[in-house]
């Protein structure tokens, strides 16, 4: 079992790896630039070298980069789509330069069109963004969503349709977010609901294609379609819900990365500790004896 958190690149991209190691991560996620602006400060060759050296030193893997929140590859607006394609192409280039394993992206919003058209637009945008690039082992991960408003990716079927559309041309997989599942109406907080959800995931996306699980509890109610993350075990999915998730034999070998809030110093460490305690593992990944 591998567990990590989303870490900050403040002060230099290599600091994300250093902090991940410091707090006891096995894996981690980061942004490669400002996630809320169209203009990015590109890492230099030296920056990328220091980051790769930090990865090699600390032995952290896999490394995931989350793309810019402004990107909407499914947009019906020509200007927004054009800017999104350019920004995503830059995300791909930075991820390759940094030696990341995965680039995680939300599929986008259908605002101004139907879900079917938006999915087709997303696929075409992915092709255009990656055209002519050598991805050098990088895999693009399509993340499921809570389904707020006209956002696509609420269902596993929609995620699977995007993957099927690009699979022959682009290395792709899926990132499954637990809070988004719950908020979208997948009852992962109950024993039966988790069993049904895993079966649906296998039948649509395919578990072999799920490369990362975003481990987040939910502040909002089941089926709310409102994306609000909470500390592990403190939200609506709950501690027992997460115990079943991290102990599920078909899920526990997939890397878990928490995107939980930092409300006070040490919250990232605490969420890592809760995840491992619920799974019954030590920080080294060794299974420990469970009592009771």
PDB file of C-alpha atoms in Angstrom:
ATOM      1  CA  UNK A   1       0.000   0.000   0.000  1.00  0.00           C
ATOM      2  CA  UNK A   2       1.274   3.475  -0.934  1.00  0.00           C
ATOM      3  CA  UNK A   3      -0.081   6.621   0.701  1.00  0.00           C
ATOM      4  CA  UNK A   4       0.740  10.279   0.108  1.00  0.00           C
ATOM      5  CA  UNK A   5      -0.615  13.819   0.009  1.00  0.00           C
ATOM      6  CA  UNK A   6      -0.644  16.827  -2.285  1.00  0.00           C
ATOM      7  CA  UNK A   7       2.446  18.906  -1.452  1.00  0.00           C
ATOM      8  CA  UNK A   8       3.470  22.480  -2.216  1.00  0.00           C
ATOM      9  CA  UNK A   9       6.112  23.669  -4.710  1.00  0.00           C
ATOM     10  CA  UNK A  10       6.642  26.925  -2.773  1.00  0.00           C
ATOM     11  CA  UNK A  11      10.306  27.902  -2.869  1.00  0.00           C
ATOM     12  CA  UNK A  12      11.106  25.483  -5.712  1.00  0.00           C
ATOM     13  CA  UNK A  13       9.548  22.444  -7.355  1.00  0.00           C
ATOM     14  CA  UNK A  14      11.999  20.127  -5.587  1.00  0.00           C
ATOM     15  CA  UNK A  15      10.524  21.197  -2.234  1.00  0.00           C
ATOM     16  CA  UNK A  16       7.377  19.203  -3.018  1.00  0.00           C
ATOM     17  CA  UNK A  17       9.462  16.012  -2.993  1.00  0.00           C
ATOM     18  CA  UNK A  18      11.462  17.040   0.078  1.00  0.00           C
ATOM     19  CA  UNK A  19       8.299  17.798   2.063  1.00  0.00           C
ATOM     20  CA  UNK A  20       6.652  14.568   0.947  1.00  0.00           C
ATOM     21  CA  UNK A  21       9.611  12.608   2.254  1.00  0.00           C
ATOM     22  CA  UNK A  22       9.765  14.639   5.477  1.00  0.00           C
ATOM     23  CA  UNK A  23       6.177  13.867   6.449  1.00  0.00           C
ATOM     24  CA  UNK A  24       6.404  10.183   5.525  1.00  0.00           C
ATOM     25  CA  UNK A  25       4.784   9.907   2.092  1.00  0.00           C
ATOM     26  CA  UNK A  26       5.343   6.941  -0.219  1.00  0.00           C
ATOM     27  CA  UNK A  27       3.904   8.875  -3.162  1.00  0.00           C
ATOM     28  CA  UNK A  28       2.724  12.449  -3.707  1.00  0.00           C
ATOM     29  CA  UNK A  29       0.944  14.908  -5.960  1.00  0.00           C
ATOM     30  CA  UNK A  30       1.746  18.542  -6.741  1.00  0.00           C
ATOM     31  CA  UNK A  31       1.049  21.387  -9.145  1.00  0.00           C
ATOM     32  CA  UNK A  32       3.786  22.267 -11.628  1.00  0.00           C
ATOM     33  CA  UNK A  33       2.776  25.962 -11.704  1.00  0.00           C
ATOM     34  CA  UNK A  34       0.129  28.346 -10.358  1.00  0.00           C
ATOM     35  CA  UNK A  35      -3.108  26.303 -10.543  1.00  0.00           C
ATOM     36  CA  UNK A  36      -5.384  29.338 -10.797  1.00  0.00           C
ATOM     37  CA  UNK A  37      -3.760  31.453 -13.491  1.00  0.00           C
ATOM     38  CA  UNK A  38      -3.276  31.195 -17.246  1.00  0.00           C
ATOM     39  CA  UNK A  39       0.322  32.433 -17.135  1.00  0.00           C
ATOM     40  CA  UNK A  40       2.780  29.888 -15.776  1.00  0.00           C
ATOM     41  CA  UNK A  41       6.361  30.337 -14.645  1.00  0.00           C
ATOM     42  CA  UNK A  42       8.143  27.490 -16.410  1.00  0.00           C
ATOM     43  CA  UNK A  43      10.676  25.480 -14.394  1.00  0.00           C
ATOM     44  CA  UNK A  44      14.224  25.820 -15.707  1.00  0.00           C
ATOM     45  CA  UNK A  45      16.434  22.917 -16.720  1.00  0.00           C
ATOM     46  CA  UNK A  46      18.192  23.257 -13.360  1.00  0.00           C
ATOM     47  CA  UNK A  47      14.842  23.244 -11.531  1.00  0.00           C
ATOM     48  CA  UNK A  48      13.859  20.020 -13.273  1.00  0.00           C
ATOM     49  CA  UNK A  49      17.253  18.493 -12.500  1.00  0.00           C
ATOM     50  CA  UNK A  50      16.939  19.276  -8.798  1.00  0.00           C
ATOM     51  CA  UNK A  51      13.442  17.804  -8.760  1.00  0.00           C
ATOM     52  CA  UNK A  52      14.552  14.585 -10.447  1.00  0.00           C
ATOM     53  CA  UNK A  53      17.510  14.333  -8.064  1.00  0.00           C
ATOM     54  CA  UNK A  54      15.126  14.682  -5.098  1.00  0.00           C
ATOM     55  CA  UNK A  55      12.915  11.907  -6.456  1.00  0.00           C
ATOM     56  CA  UNK A  56      15.876   9.601  -6.904  1.00  0.00           C
ATOM     57  CA  UNK A  57      17.212  10.422  -3.451  1.00  0.00           C
ATOM     58  CA  UNK A  58      13.919   9.860  -1.644  1.00  0.00           C
ATOM     59  CA  UNK A  59      12.605   6.941  -3.720  1.00  0.00           C
ATOM     60  CA  UNK A  60       9.105   8.394  -3.994  1.00  0.00           C
ATOM     61  CA  UNK A  61       6.737   6.983  -6.603  1.00  0.00           C
ATOM     62  CA  UNK A  62       4.496   7.366  -8.388  1.00  0.00           C
ATOM     63  CA  UNK A  63       4.582  11.142  -8.800  1.00  0.00           C
ATOM     64  CA  UNK A  64       1.369  12.816  -9.947  1.00  0.00           C
ATOM     65  CA  UNK A  65       0.937  16.374 -11.158  1.00  0.00           C
ATOM     66  CA  UNK A  66      -2.518  17.954 -11.058  1.00  0.00           C
ATOM     67  CA  UNK A  67      -3.251  20.377 -13.856  1.00  0.00           C
ATOM     68  CA  UNK A  68      -4.486  23.971 -13.714  1.00  0.00           C
ATOM     69  CA  UNK A  69      -8.034  24.395 -12.389  1.00  0.00           C
ATOM     70  CA  UNK A  70      -8.885  26.889 -15.152  1.00  0.00           C
ATOM     71  CA  UNK A  71      -8.424  24.304 -17.901  1.00  0.00           C
ATOM     72  CA  UNK A  72     -11.675  23.190 -19.539  1.00  0.00           C
ATOM     73  CA  UNK A  73     -10.935  20.831 -22.414  1.00  0.00           C
ATOM     74  CA  UNK A  74     -14.670  20.250 -22.956  1.00  0.00           C
ATOM     75  CA  UNK A  75     -15.623  23.907 -23.331  1.00  0.00           C
ATOM     76  CA  UNK A  76     -18.030  24.955 -26.082  1.00  0.00           C
ATOM     77  CA  UNK A  77     -16.487  28.432 -25.977  1.00  0.00           C
ATOM     78  CA  UNK A  78     -13.803  28.630 -28.668  1.00  0.00           C
ATOM     79  CA  UNK A  79     -11.566  31.052 -26.745  1.00  0.00           C
ATOM     80  CA  UNK A  80     -11.693  29.104 -23.466  1.00  0.00           C
ATOM     81  CA  UNK A  81     -11.079  25.839 -25.304  1.00  0.00           C
ATOM     82  CA  UNK A  82      -8.106  27.313 -27.199  1.00  0.00           C
ATOM     83  CA  UNK A  83      -6.548  28.650 -23.987  1.00  0.00           C
ATOM     84  CA  UNK A  84      -7.238  25.333 -22.251  1.00  0.00           C
ATOM     85  CA  UNK A  85      -5.536  23.312 -24.983  1.00  0.00           C
ATOM     86  CA  UNK A  86      -2.480  25.575 -24.885  1.00  0.00           C
ATOM     87  CA  UNK A  87      -2.343  25.415 -21.080  1.00  0.00           C
ATOM     88  CA  UNK A  88      -2.734  21.641 -21.042  1.00  0.00           C
ATOM     89  CA  UNK A  89       0.001  21.234 -23.645  1.00  0.00           C
ATOM     90  CA  UNK A  90       2.273  23.248 -21.356  1.00  0.00           C
ATOM     91  CA  UNK A  91       1.220  20.990 -18.444  1.00  0.00           C
ATOM     92  CA  UNK A  92       2.232  17.941 -20.484  1.00  0.00           C
ATOM     93  CA  UNK A  93       5.606  19.481 -21.328  1.00  0.00           C
ATOM     94  CA  UNK A  94       6.331  20.410 -17.707  1.00  0.00           C
ATOM     95  CA  UNK A  95       5.283  16.972 -16.451  1.00  0.00           C
ATOM     96  CA  UNK A  96       7.625  15.275 -18.930  1.00  0.00           C
ATOM     97  CA  UNK A  97      10.494  17.637 -18.042  1.00  0.00           C
ATOM     98  CA  UNK A  98      10.004  16.921 -14.336  1.00  0.00           C
ATOM     99  CA  UNK A  99       9.827  13.165 -14.851  1.00  0.00           C
ATOM    100  CA  UNK A 100       6.328  12.746 -13.428  1.00  0.00           C
ATOM    101  CA  UNK A 101       4.446   9.490 -13.828  1.00  0.00           C
ATOM    102  CA  UNK A 102       0.958  10.958 -14.096  1.00  0.00           C
ATOM    103  CA  UNK A 103      -0.800  14.165 -15.108  1.00  0.00           C
ATOM    104  CA  UNK A 104      -4.266  14.351 -13.552  1.00  0.00           C
ATOM    105  CA  UNK A 105      -6.995  16.409 -15.225  1.00  0.00           C
ATOM    106  CA  UNK A 106     -10.688  17.047 -14.724  1.00  0.00           C
ATOM    107  CA  UNK A 107     -12.558  16.357 -17.987  1.00  0.00           C
ATOM    108  CA  UNK A 108     -14.241  19.762 -18.008  1.00  0.00           C
ATOM    109  CA  UNK A 109     -17.660  21.353 -18.235  1.00  0.00           C
ATOM    110  CA  UNK A 110     -20.366  20.994 -20.880  1.00  0.00           C
ATOM    111  CA  UNK A 111     -21.595  24.536 -20.324  1.00  0.00           C
ATOM    112  CA  UNK A 112     -23.260  25.543 -23.574  1.00  0.00           C
ATOM    113  CA  UNK A 113     -23.516  22.007 -24.971  1.00  0.00           C
ATOM    114  CA  UNK A 114     -24.715  18.499 -24.094  1.00  0.00           C
ATOM    115  CA  UNK A 115     -22.681  15.981 -22.113  1.00  0.00           C
ATOM    116  CA  UNK A 116     -22.201  13.864 -25.232  1.00  0.00           C
ATOM    117  CA  UNK A 117     -20.839  16.769 -27.241  1.00  0.00           C
ATOM    118  CA  UNK A 118     -18.642  17.859 -24.321  1.00  0.00           C
ATOM    119  CA  UNK A 119     -17.101  14.386 -24.057  1.00  0.00           C
ATOM    120  CA  UNK A 120     -16.301  14.436 -27.777  1.00  0.00           C
ATOM    121  CA  UNK A 121     -14.799  17.930 -27.416  1.00  0.00           C
ATOM    122  CA  UNK A 122     -12.674  16.778 -24.465  1.00  0.00           C
ATOM    123  CA  UNK A 123     -11.299  13.876 -26.500  1.00  0.00           C
ATOM    124  CA  UNK A 124     -10.473  16.138 -29.450  1.00  0.00           C
ATOM    125  CA  UNK A 125      -8.827  18.671 -27.131  1.00  0.00           C
ATOM    126  CA  UNK A 126      -6.627  15.989 -25.573  1.00  0.00           C
ATOM    127  CA  UNK A 127      -5.486  14.935 -29.042  1.00  0.00           C
ATOM    128  CA  UNK A 128      -4.726  18.502 -30.047  1.00  0.00           C
ATOM    129  CA  UNK A 129      -2.846  19.308 -26.829  1.00  0.00           C
ATOM    130  CA  UNK A 130      -0.608  16.237 -27.128  1.00  0.00           C
ATOM    131  CA  UNK A 131      -0.054  16.407 -30.897  1.00  0.00           C
ATOM    132  CA  UNK A 132       3.586  15.896 -31.781  1.00  0.00           C
ATOM    133  CA  UNK A 133       4.776  15.532 -28.180  1.00  0.00           C
ATOM    134  CA  UNK A 134       6.840  12.641 -26.869  1.00  0.00           C
ATOM    135  CA  UNK A 135       5.351  11.857 -23.461  1.00  0.00           C
ATOM    136  CA  UNK A 136       8.308   9.733 -22.351  1.00  0.00           C
ATOM    137  CA  UNK A 137       6.367   7.444 -19.996  1.00  0.00           C
ATOM    138  CA  UNK A 138       3.876  10.057 -18.784  1.00  0.00           C
ATOM    139  CA  UNK A 139       0.254   8.896 -18.484  1.00  0.00           C
ATOM    140  CA  UNK A 140      -2.717  11.276 -18.489  1.00  0.00           C
ATOM    141  CA  UNK A 141      -5.308  10.434 -15.828  1.00  0.00           C
ATOM    142  CA  UNK A 142      -8.950  11.463 -16.241  1.00  0.00           C
ATOM    143  CA  UNK A 143     -10.467  12.196 -12.833  1.00  0.00           C
ATOM    144  CA  UNK A 144     -14.101  11.510 -11.999  1.00  0.00           C
ATOM    145  CA  UNK A 145     -16.068  14.505 -10.723  1.00  0.00           C
ATOM    146  CA  UNK A 146     -18.802  15.332  -8.233  1.00  0.00           C
ATOM    147  CA  UNK A 147     -21.019  16.361 -11.157  1.00  0.00           C
ATOM    148  CA  UNK A 148     -21.754  19.914 -10.094  1.00  0.00           C
ATOM    149  CA  UNK A 149     -23.617  21.923 -12.732  1.00  0.00           C
ATOM    150  CA  UNK A 150     -22.715  20.857 -16.271  1.00  0.00           C
ATOM    151  CA  UNK A 151     -19.396  19.214 -15.351  1.00  0.00           C
ATOM    152  CA  UNK A 152     -18.778  15.918 -17.147  1.00  0.00           C
ATOM    153  CA  UNK A 153     -17.135  12.869 -15.581  1.00  0.00           C
ATOM    154  CA  UNK A 154     -19.779  12.394 -12.884  1.00  0.00           C
ATOM    155  CA  UNK A 155     -20.297   8.760 -13.889  1.00  0.00           C
ATOM    156  CA  UNK A 156     -17.751   6.035 -14.502  1.00  0.00           C
ATOM    157  CA  UNK A 157     -19.393   5.557 -17.900  1.00  0.00           C
ATOM    158  CA  UNK A 158     -18.458   9.110 -18.920  1.00  0.00           C
ATOM    159  CA  UNK A 159     -14.877   8.650 -17.737  1.00  0.00           C
ATOM    160  CA  UNK A 160     -14.689   5.335 -19.622  1.00  0.00           C
ATOM    161  CA  UNK A 161     -16.000   6.989 -22.800  1.00  0.00           C
ATOM    162  CA  UNK A 162     -13.218   9.583 -22.677  1.00  0.00           C
ATOM    163  CA  UNK A 163     -10.589   6.893 -22.089  1.00  0.00           C
ATOM    164  CA  UNK A 164     -11.912   4.814 -24.975  1.00  0.00           C
ATOM    165  CA  UNK A 165     -11.839   7.858 -27.237  1.00  0.00           C
ATOM    166  CA  UNK A 166      -8.136   8.571 -26.753  1.00  0.00           C
ATOM    167  CA  UNK A 167      -6.632   5.241 -25.743  1.00  0.00           C
ATOM    168  CA  UNK A 168      -5.279   4.358 -29.189  1.00  0.00           C
ATOM    169  CA  UNK A 169      -3.435   7.670 -29.494  1.00  0.00           C
ATOM    170  CA  UNK A 170      -2.504   8.691 -25.946  1.00  0.00           C
ATOM    171  CA  UNK A 171      -1.358   6.859 -22.783  1.00  0.00           C
ATOM    172  CA  UNK A 172      -4.333   7.334 -20.450  1.00  0.00           C
ATOM    173  CA  UNK A 173      -5.829   5.979 -17.265  1.00  0.00           C
ATOM    174  CA  UNK A 174      -8.184   7.084 -14.519  1.00  0.00           C
ATOM    175  CA  UNK A 175      -7.916   8.819 -11.164  1.00  0.00           C
ATOM    176  CA  UNK A 176     -10.813   8.013  -8.840  1.00  0.00           C
ATOM    177  CA  UNK A 177     -11.664  10.559  -6.144  1.00  0.00           C
ATOM    178  CA  UNK A 178     -13.538   9.108  -3.158  1.00  0.00           C
ATOM    179  CA  UNK A 179     -15.250  12.398  -2.241  1.00  0.00           C
ATOM    180  CA  UNK A 180     -16.360  12.909  -5.837  1.00  0.00           C
ATOM    181  CA  UNK A 181     -17.749   9.356  -5.967  1.00  0.00           C
ATOM    182  CA  UNK A 182     -19.760   9.925  -2.797  1.00  0.00           C
ATOM    183  CA  UNK A 183     -20.963  13.376  -3.870  1.00  0.00           C
ATOM    184  CA  UNK A 184     -21.930  12.038  -7.294  1.00  0.00           C
ATOM    185  CA  UNK A 185     -24.122   9.332  -5.767  1.00  0.00           C
ATOM    186  CA  UNK A 186     -21.895   6.269  -5.455  1.00  0.00           C
ATOM    187  CA  UNK A 187     -22.601   4.842  -1.978  1.00  0.00           C
ATOM    188  CA  UNK A 188     -19.010   4.050  -1.071  1.00  0.00           C
ATOM    189  CA  UNK A 189     -19.743   4.794   2.589  1.00  0.00           C
ATOM    190  CA  UNK A 190     -21.682   1.548   3.034  1.00  0.00           C
ATOM    191  CA  UNK A 191     -20.431  -2.025   2.709  1.00  0.00           C
ATOM    192  CA  UNK A 192     -22.919  -2.940  -0.009  1.00  0.00           C
ATOM    193  CA  UNK A 193     -22.486   0.388  -1.772  1.00  0.00           C
ATOM    194  CA  UNK A 194     -18.704   0.006  -1.925  1.00  0.00           C
ATOM    195  CA  UNK A 195     -19.076  -3.505  -3.313  1.00  0.00           C
ATOM    196  CA  UNK A 196     -21.456  -2.251  -6.013  1.00  0.00           C
ATOM    197  CA  UNK A 197     -19.241   0.756  -6.801  1.00  0.00           C
ATOM    198  CA  UNK A 198     -16.127  -1.377  -7.272  1.00  0.00           C
ATOM    199  CA  UNK A 199     -18.117  -3.721  -9.547  1.00  0.00           C
ATOM    200  CA  UNK A 200     -19.347  -0.753 -11.624  1.00  0.00           C
ATOM    201  CA  UNK A 201     -15.824   0.655 -11.803  1.00  0.00           C
ATOM    202  CA  UNK A 202     -14.493  -2.682 -13.018  1.00  0.00           C
ATOM    203  CA  UNK A 203     -17.250  -3.005 -15.626  1.00  0.00           C
ATOM    204  CA  UNK A 204     -16.727   0.483 -17.065  1.00  0.00           C
ATOM    205  CA  UNK A 205     -13.316   2.070 -16.517  1.00  0.00           C
ATOM    206  CA  UNK A 206     -11.606  -1.197 -15.548  1.00  0.00           C
ATOM    207  CA  UNK A 207      -9.662  -1.417 -12.296  1.00  0.00           C
ATOM    208  CA  UNK A 208      -6.425  -2.001 -14.200  1.00  0.00           C
ATOM    209  CA  UNK A 209      -6.830   1.522 -15.585  1.00  0.00           C
ATOM    210  CA  UNK A 210      -7.225   3.178 -12.172  1.00  0.00           C
ATOM    211  CA  UNK A 211      -3.688   4.372 -11.434  1.00  0.00           C
ATOM    212  CA  UNK A 212      -4.350   6.719  -8.471  1.00  0.00           C
ATOM    213  CA  UNK A 213      -7.095   7.117  -5.867  1.00  0.00           C
ATOM    214  CA  UNK A 214      -7.630  10.586  -4.433  1.00  0.00           C
ATOM    215  CA  UNK A 215      -8.476   9.764  -0.829  1.00  0.00           C
ATOM    216  CA  UNK A 216     -10.748  12.532   0.420  1.00  0.00           C
ATOM    217  CA  UNK A 217     -13.642  12.533   2.854  1.00  0.00           C
ATOM    218  CA  UNK A 218     -16.640  14.729   1.994  1.00  0.00           C
ATOM    219  CA  UNK A 219     -17.994  17.768   3.814  1.00  0.00           C
ATOM    220  CA  UNK A 220     -21.202  17.607   1.787  1.00  0.00           C
ATOM    221  CA  UNK A 221     -24.025  15.074   1.797  1.00  0.00           C
ATOM    222  CA  UNK A 222     -24.369  11.932  -0.265  1.00  0.00           C
ATOM    223  CA  UNK A 223     -25.375  12.800  -3.831  1.00  0.00           C
ATOM    224  CA  UNK A 224     -24.936  16.544  -3.194  1.00  0.00           C
ATOM    225  CA  UNK A 225     -22.869  17.111  -6.394  1.00  0.00           C
ATOM    226  CA  UNK A 226     -20.944  19.710  -4.345  1.00  0.00           C
ATOM    227  CA  UNK A 227     -17.175  19.142  -4.206  1.00  0.00           C
ATOM    228  CA  UNK A 228     -15.927  19.865  -0.675  1.00  0.00           C
ATOM    229  CA  UNK A 229     -13.102  17.795   0.801  1.00  0.00           C
ATOM    230  CA  UNK A 230     -12.774  16.883   4.480  1.00  0.00           C
ATOM    231  CA  UNK A 231     -10.164  15.155   6.654  1.00  0.00           C
ATOM    232  CA  UNK A 232     -10.153  11.361   6.468  1.00  0.00           C
ATOM    233  CA  UNK A 233     -12.803   9.946   8.791  1.00  0.00           C
ATOM    234  CA  UNK A 234     -14.161  13.386   9.748  1.00  0.00           C
ATOM    235  CA  UNK A 235     -16.669  13.746   6.913  1.00  0.00           C
ATOM    236  CA  UNK A 236     -19.748  12.041   5.541  1.00  0.00           C
ATOM    237  CA  UNK A 237     -17.911   8.928   4.288  1.00  0.00           C
ATOM    238  CA  UNK A 238     -16.588   8.387   7.801  1.00  0.00           C
ATOM    239  CA  UNK A 239     -13.890   6.334   9.442  1.00  0.00           C
ATOM    240  CA  UNK A 240     -15.526   2.949   8.916  1.00  0.00           C
ATOM    241  CA  UNK A 241     -16.278   3.821   5.308  1.00  0.00           C
ATOM    242  CA  UNK A 242     -12.606   4.593   4.732  1.00  0.00           C
ATOM    243  CA  UNK A 243     -11.508   1.484   6.599  1.00  0.00           C
ATOM    244  CA  UNK A 244     -13.442  -0.606   4.081  1.00  0.00           C
ATOM    245  CA  UNK A 245     -12.010   1.389   1.162  1.00  0.00           C
ATOM    246  CA  UNK A 246      -8.327   1.121   2.151  1.00  0.00           C
ATOM    247  CA  UNK A 247      -8.704  -2.548   3.117  1.00  0.00           C
ATOM    248  CA  UNK A 248     -10.569  -3.549  -0.053  1.00  0.00           C
ATOM    249  CA  UNK A 249      -8.402  -6.168  -1.805  1.00  0.00           C
ATOM    250  CA  UNK A 250      -9.030  -4.623  -5.243  1.00  0.00           C
ATOM    251  CA  UNK A 251      -8.253  -1.066  -4.117  1.00  0.00           C
ATOM    252  CA  UNK A 252      -5.519  -1.235  -1.486  1.00  0.00           C
ATOM    253  CA  UNK A 253      -2.710  -1.798  -4.009  1.00  0.00           C
ATOM    254  CA  UNK A 254      -3.609   1.404  -5.901  1.00  0.00           C
ATOM    255  CA  UNK A 255      -1.678   4.466  -4.636  1.00  0.00           C
ATOM    256  CA  UNK A 256      -3.799   6.687  -2.357  1.00  0.00           C
ATOM    257  CA  UNK A 257      -3.122  10.439  -2.399  1.00  0.00           C
ATOM    258  CA  UNK A 258      -4.960  12.723   0.029  1.00  0.00           C
ATOM    259  CA  UNK A 259      -6.100  16.188  -1.058  1.00  0.00           C
ATOM    260  CA  UNK A 260      -7.451  17.029   2.362  1.00  0.00           C
ATOM    261  CA  UNK A 261      -7.511  20.512   3.950  1.00  0.00           C
ATOM    262  CA  UNK A 262      -4.640  21.985   5.949  1.00  0.00           C
ATOM    263  CA  UNK A 263      -6.618  23.683   8.714  1.00  0.00           C
ATOM    264  CA  UNK A 264      -3.748  23.584  11.193  1.00  0.00           C
ATOM    265  CA  UNK A 265      -0.087  22.538  11.119  1.00  0.00           C
ATOM    266  CA  UNK A 266       0.389  18.787  10.914  1.00  0.00           C
ATOM    267  CA  UNK A 267      -2.926  17.976   9.242  1.00  0.00           C
ATOM    268  CA  UNK A 268      -1.197  16.283   6.311  1.00  0.00           C
ATOM    269  CA  UNK A 269       0.737  14.004   8.692  1.00  0.00           C
ATOM    270  CA  UNK A 270      -2.443  13.236  10.611  1.00  0.00           C
ATOM    271  CA  UNK A 271      -4.323  12.224   7.472  1.00  0.00           C
ATOM    272  CA  UNK A 272      -1.458   9.949   6.439  1.00  0.00           C
ATOM    273  CA  UNK A 273      -1.476   8.381   9.900  1.00  0.00           C
ATOM    274  CA  UNK A 274      -5.251   7.818   9.830  1.00  0.00           C
ATOM    275  CA  UNK A 275      -5.064   6.192   6.387  1.00  0.00           C
ATOM    276  CA  UNK A 276      -2.340   3.792   7.505  1.00  0.00           C
ATOM    277  CA  UNK A 277      -4.033   3.031  10.818  1.00  0.00           C
ATOM    278  CA  UNK A 278      -7.284   2.172   9.060  1.00  0.00           C
ATOM    279  CA  UNK A 279      -5.390  -0.026   6.601  1.00  0.00           C
ATOM    280  CA  UNK A 280      -3.374  -1.675   9.346  1.00  0.00           C
ATOM    281  CA  UNK A 281       0.045  -0.771   7.944  1.00  0.00           C
ATOM    282  CA  UNK A 282       3.145   0.934   9.241  1.00  0.00           C
ATOM    283  CA  UNK A 283       4.757   3.891   7.480  1.00  0.00           C
ATOM    284  CA  UNK A 284       7.134   1.405   5.832  1.00  0.00           C
ATOM    285  CA  UNK A 285       4.139  -0.259   4.205  1.00  0.00           C
ATOM    286  CA  UNK A 286       4.509  -3.410   6.333  1.00  0.00           C
ATOM    287  CA  UNK A 287       1.321  -5.053   7.458  1.00  0.00           C
ATOM    288  CA  UNK A 288       0.980  -4.985  11.244  1.00  0.00           C
ATOM    289  CA  UNK A 289      -0.988  -7.231  13.531  1.00  0.00           C
ATOM    290  CA  UNK A 290      -4.547  -6.021  14.067  1.00  0.00           C
ATOM    291  CA  UNK A 291      -6.141  -6.683  17.432  1.00  0.00           C
ATOM    292  CA  UNK A 292      -9.882  -7.152  17.748  1.00  0.00           C
TER     293      UNK A 292
END
